[in-house]
Coordinates of C-alpha atoms and ligand atoms in Angstrom, one line a residue:
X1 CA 0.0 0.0 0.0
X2 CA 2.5 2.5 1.2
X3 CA 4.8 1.7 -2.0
X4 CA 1.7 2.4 -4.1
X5 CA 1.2 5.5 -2.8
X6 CA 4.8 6.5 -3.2
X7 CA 3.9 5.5 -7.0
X8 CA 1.3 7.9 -7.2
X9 CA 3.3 10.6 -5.3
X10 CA 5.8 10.1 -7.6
X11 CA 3.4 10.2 -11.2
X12 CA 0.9 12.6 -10.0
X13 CA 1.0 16.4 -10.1
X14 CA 0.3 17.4 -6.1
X15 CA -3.7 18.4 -6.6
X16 CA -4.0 14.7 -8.6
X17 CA -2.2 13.2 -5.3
X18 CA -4.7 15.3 -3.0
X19 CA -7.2 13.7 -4.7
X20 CA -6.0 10.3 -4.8
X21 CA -5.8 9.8 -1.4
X22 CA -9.0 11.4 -0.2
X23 CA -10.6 8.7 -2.6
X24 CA -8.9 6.3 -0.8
X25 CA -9.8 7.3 2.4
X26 CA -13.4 7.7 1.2
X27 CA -13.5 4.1 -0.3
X28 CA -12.0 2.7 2.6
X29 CA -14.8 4.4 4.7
X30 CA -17.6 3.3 2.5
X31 CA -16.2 -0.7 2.6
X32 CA -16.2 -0.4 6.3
X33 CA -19.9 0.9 5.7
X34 CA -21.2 -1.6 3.3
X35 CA -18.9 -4.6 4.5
X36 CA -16.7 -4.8 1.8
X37 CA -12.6 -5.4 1.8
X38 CA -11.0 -2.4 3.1
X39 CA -8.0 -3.1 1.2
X40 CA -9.3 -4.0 -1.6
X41 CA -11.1 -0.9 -1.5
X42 CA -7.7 1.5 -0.9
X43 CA -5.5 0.0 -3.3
X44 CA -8.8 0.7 -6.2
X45 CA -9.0 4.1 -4.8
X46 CA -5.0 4.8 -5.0
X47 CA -5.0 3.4 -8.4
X48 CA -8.0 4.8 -10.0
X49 CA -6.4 7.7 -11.5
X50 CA -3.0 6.1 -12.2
X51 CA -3.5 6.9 -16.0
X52 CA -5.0 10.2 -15.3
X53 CA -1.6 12.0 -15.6
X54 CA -0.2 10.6 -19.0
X55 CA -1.3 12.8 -22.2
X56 CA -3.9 11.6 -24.9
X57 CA -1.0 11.0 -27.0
X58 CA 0.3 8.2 -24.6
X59 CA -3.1 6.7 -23.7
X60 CA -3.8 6.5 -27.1
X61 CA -0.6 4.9 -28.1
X62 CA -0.9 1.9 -25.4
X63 CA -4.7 1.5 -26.4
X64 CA -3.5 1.0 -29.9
X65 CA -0.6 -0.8 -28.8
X66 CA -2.0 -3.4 -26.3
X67 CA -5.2 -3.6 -28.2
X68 CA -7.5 -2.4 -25.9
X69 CA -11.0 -0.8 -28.3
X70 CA -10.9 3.3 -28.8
X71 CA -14.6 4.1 -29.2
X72 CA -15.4 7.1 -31.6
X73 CA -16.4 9.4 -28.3
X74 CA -13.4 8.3 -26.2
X75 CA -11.3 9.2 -29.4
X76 CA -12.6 12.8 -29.1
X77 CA -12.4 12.7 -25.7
X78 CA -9.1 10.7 -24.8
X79 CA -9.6 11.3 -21.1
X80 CA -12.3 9.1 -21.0
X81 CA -9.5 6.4 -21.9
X82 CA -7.4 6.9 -18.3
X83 CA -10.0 4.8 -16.6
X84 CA -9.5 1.5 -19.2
X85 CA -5.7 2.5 -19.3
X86 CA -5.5 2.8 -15.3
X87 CA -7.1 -0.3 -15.1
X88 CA -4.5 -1.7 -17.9
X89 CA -1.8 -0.3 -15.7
X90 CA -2.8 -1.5 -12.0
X91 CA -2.5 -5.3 -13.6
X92 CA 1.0 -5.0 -15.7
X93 CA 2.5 -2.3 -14.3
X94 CA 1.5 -2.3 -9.9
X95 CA 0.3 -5.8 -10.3
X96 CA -2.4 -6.3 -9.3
X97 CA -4.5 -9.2 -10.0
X98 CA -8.5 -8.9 -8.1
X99 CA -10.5 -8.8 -11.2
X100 CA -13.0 -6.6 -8.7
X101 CA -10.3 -3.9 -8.3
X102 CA -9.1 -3.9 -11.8
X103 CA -13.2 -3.7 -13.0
X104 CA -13.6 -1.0 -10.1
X105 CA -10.8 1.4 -11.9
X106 CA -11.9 0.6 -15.6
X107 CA -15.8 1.5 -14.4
X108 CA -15.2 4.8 -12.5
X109 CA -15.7 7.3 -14.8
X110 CA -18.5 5.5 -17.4
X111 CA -19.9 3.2 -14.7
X112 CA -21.2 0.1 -16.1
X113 CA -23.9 -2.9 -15.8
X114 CA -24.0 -4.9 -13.0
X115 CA -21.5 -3.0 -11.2
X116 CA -20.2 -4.7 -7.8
X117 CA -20.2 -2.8 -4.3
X118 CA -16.6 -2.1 -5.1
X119 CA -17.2 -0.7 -8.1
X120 CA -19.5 1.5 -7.1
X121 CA -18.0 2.3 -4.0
X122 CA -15.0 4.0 -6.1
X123 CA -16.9 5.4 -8.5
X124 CA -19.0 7.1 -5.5
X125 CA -15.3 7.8 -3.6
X126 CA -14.2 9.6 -7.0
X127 CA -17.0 11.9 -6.6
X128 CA -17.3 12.8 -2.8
X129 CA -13.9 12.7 -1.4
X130 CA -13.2 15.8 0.7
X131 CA -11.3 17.6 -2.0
X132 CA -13.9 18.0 -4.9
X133 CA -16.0 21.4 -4.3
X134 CA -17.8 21.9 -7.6
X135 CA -20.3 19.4 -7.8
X136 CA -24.5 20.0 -7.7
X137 CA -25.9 18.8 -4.5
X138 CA -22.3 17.6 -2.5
X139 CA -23.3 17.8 1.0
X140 CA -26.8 15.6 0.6
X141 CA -24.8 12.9 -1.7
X142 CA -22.2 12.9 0.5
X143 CA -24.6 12.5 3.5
X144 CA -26.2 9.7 1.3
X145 CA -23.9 7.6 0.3
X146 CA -23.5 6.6 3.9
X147 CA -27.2 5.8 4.0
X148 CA -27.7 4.1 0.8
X149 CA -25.3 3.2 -1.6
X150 CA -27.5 2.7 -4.9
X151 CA -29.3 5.7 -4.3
X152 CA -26.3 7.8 -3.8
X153 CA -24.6 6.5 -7.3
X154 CA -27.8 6.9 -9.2
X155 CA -28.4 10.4 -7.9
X156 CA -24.1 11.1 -8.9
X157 CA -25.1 9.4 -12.8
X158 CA -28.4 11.8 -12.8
X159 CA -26.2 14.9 -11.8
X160 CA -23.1 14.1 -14.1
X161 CA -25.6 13.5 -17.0
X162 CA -27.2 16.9 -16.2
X163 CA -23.7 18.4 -15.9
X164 CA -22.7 17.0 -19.7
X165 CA -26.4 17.9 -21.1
X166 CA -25.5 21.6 -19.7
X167 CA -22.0 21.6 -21.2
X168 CA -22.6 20.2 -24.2
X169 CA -20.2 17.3 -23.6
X170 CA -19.9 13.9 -25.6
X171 CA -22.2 11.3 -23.4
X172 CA -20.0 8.3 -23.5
X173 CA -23.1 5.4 -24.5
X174 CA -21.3 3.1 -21.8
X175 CA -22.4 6.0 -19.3
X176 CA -25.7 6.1 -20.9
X177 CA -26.3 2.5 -20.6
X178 CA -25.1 2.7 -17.2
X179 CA -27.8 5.1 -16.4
X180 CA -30.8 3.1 -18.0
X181 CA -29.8 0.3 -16.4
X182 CA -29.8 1.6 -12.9
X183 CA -32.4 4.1 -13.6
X184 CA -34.9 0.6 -13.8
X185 CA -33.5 -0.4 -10.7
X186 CA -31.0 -2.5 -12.3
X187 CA -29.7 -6.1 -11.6
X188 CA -33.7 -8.1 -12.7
X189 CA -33.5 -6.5 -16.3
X190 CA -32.5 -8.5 -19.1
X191 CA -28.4 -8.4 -20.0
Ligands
DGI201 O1 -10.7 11.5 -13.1 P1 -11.5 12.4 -12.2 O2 -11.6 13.8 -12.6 O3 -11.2 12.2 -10.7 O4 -13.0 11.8 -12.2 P2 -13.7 11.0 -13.4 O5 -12.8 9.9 -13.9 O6 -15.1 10.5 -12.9 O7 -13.9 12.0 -14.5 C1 -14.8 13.1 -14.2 C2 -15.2 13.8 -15.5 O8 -15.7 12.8 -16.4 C3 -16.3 14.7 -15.2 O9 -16.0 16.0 -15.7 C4 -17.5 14.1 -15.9 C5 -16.8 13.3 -17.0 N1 -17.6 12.3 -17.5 C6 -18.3 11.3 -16.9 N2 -19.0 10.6 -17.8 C7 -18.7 11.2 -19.0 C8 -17.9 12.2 -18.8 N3 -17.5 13.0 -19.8 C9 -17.9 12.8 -21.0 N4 -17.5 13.6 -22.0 N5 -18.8 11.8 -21.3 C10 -19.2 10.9 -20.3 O10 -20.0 10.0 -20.5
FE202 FE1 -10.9 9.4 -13.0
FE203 FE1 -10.7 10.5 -9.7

């Protein structure tokens, strides 16, 4: 743990490392919450944004490279691609194996179906840790996301959907998906 930390310390610009570890200590407080690995929970939170501080060039080039799919929003938006990448990096490059951690950094910007408490704990964590200030309605999803976990990331999916609608930013369809999935309640609808 403490080595990966020093990774990110290292790769990170000091606001990216700020907010790396208040997702991990946000994670780690949510899986003490909702009875999931700790751990498991601050190494997915350390390493969510480990792609976040390459350029588009370079997360383009190891997509193409290690053949992981560029869809035609994430080519306009490259960012997009740090969570696939990250999650590309944790396993070759930190090592790490848990499929659920690995799924957890590839999901936490898009979301996806049947996510598991990990994953949504991190993609929740990314969104409330103490050091984000500009998001709609912070204090009450804060507050719920203690309370009730599915709630809290449908209400964060409602609000970044609103955000992109009022920007005029590329809705990723994964994100989309994500949110008509969970918006039926999820998990009983058809794959
Ligand atoms: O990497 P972080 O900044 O910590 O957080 P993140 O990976 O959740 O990325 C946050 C940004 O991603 C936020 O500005 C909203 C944006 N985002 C989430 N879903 C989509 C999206 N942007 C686009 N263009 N399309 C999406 O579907
Ligand atoms: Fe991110
Ligand atoms: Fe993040």
């Amino acid at each position: 743990m403490k080595k990966l930390r020093r990774a990110m310390e290292k790769r990170q610009d000091s606001k990216r490392f700020e907010h790396t570890l208040g997702v991990e200590y946000t994670a780690a407080a949510l899986a003490m919450r909702y009875g999931c690995d700790v751990q498991d929970a601050q190494i997915a939170g350390l390493l969510h944004d480990c792609a976040k501080c390459l350029t588009d060039e370079k997360r383009l080039s190891i997509c193409r490279k290690r053949r992981i799919p560029i869809t035609a929003v994430e080519k306009k938006n490259p960012f997009l691609l740090h969570a696939k990448v990250g999650a590309y990096l944790a396993q070759k490059k930190y090592g790490i194996k848990n499929q659920d951690i690995l799924n957890a950094i590839r999901s936490h910007t898009t979301g996806r179906r049947n996510m598991s408490t990990l994953e949504k704990i991190v993609f929740i964590a990314d969104y409330i840790e103490p050091g984000r200030t500009h998001a709609p309605n912070l204090a009450e999803v804060r507050q719920l996301a203690f309370v009730d976990l599915d709630k809290a990331f449908l209400r964060i999916l409602e609000d970044t959907l609103d955000y992109l609608n009022d920007t005029g930013g590329d809705i990723d369809p994964m994100t989309e998906e994500t949110w008509n999935y969970y918006r039926g309640g999820g998990n009983h609808l058809p794959q």
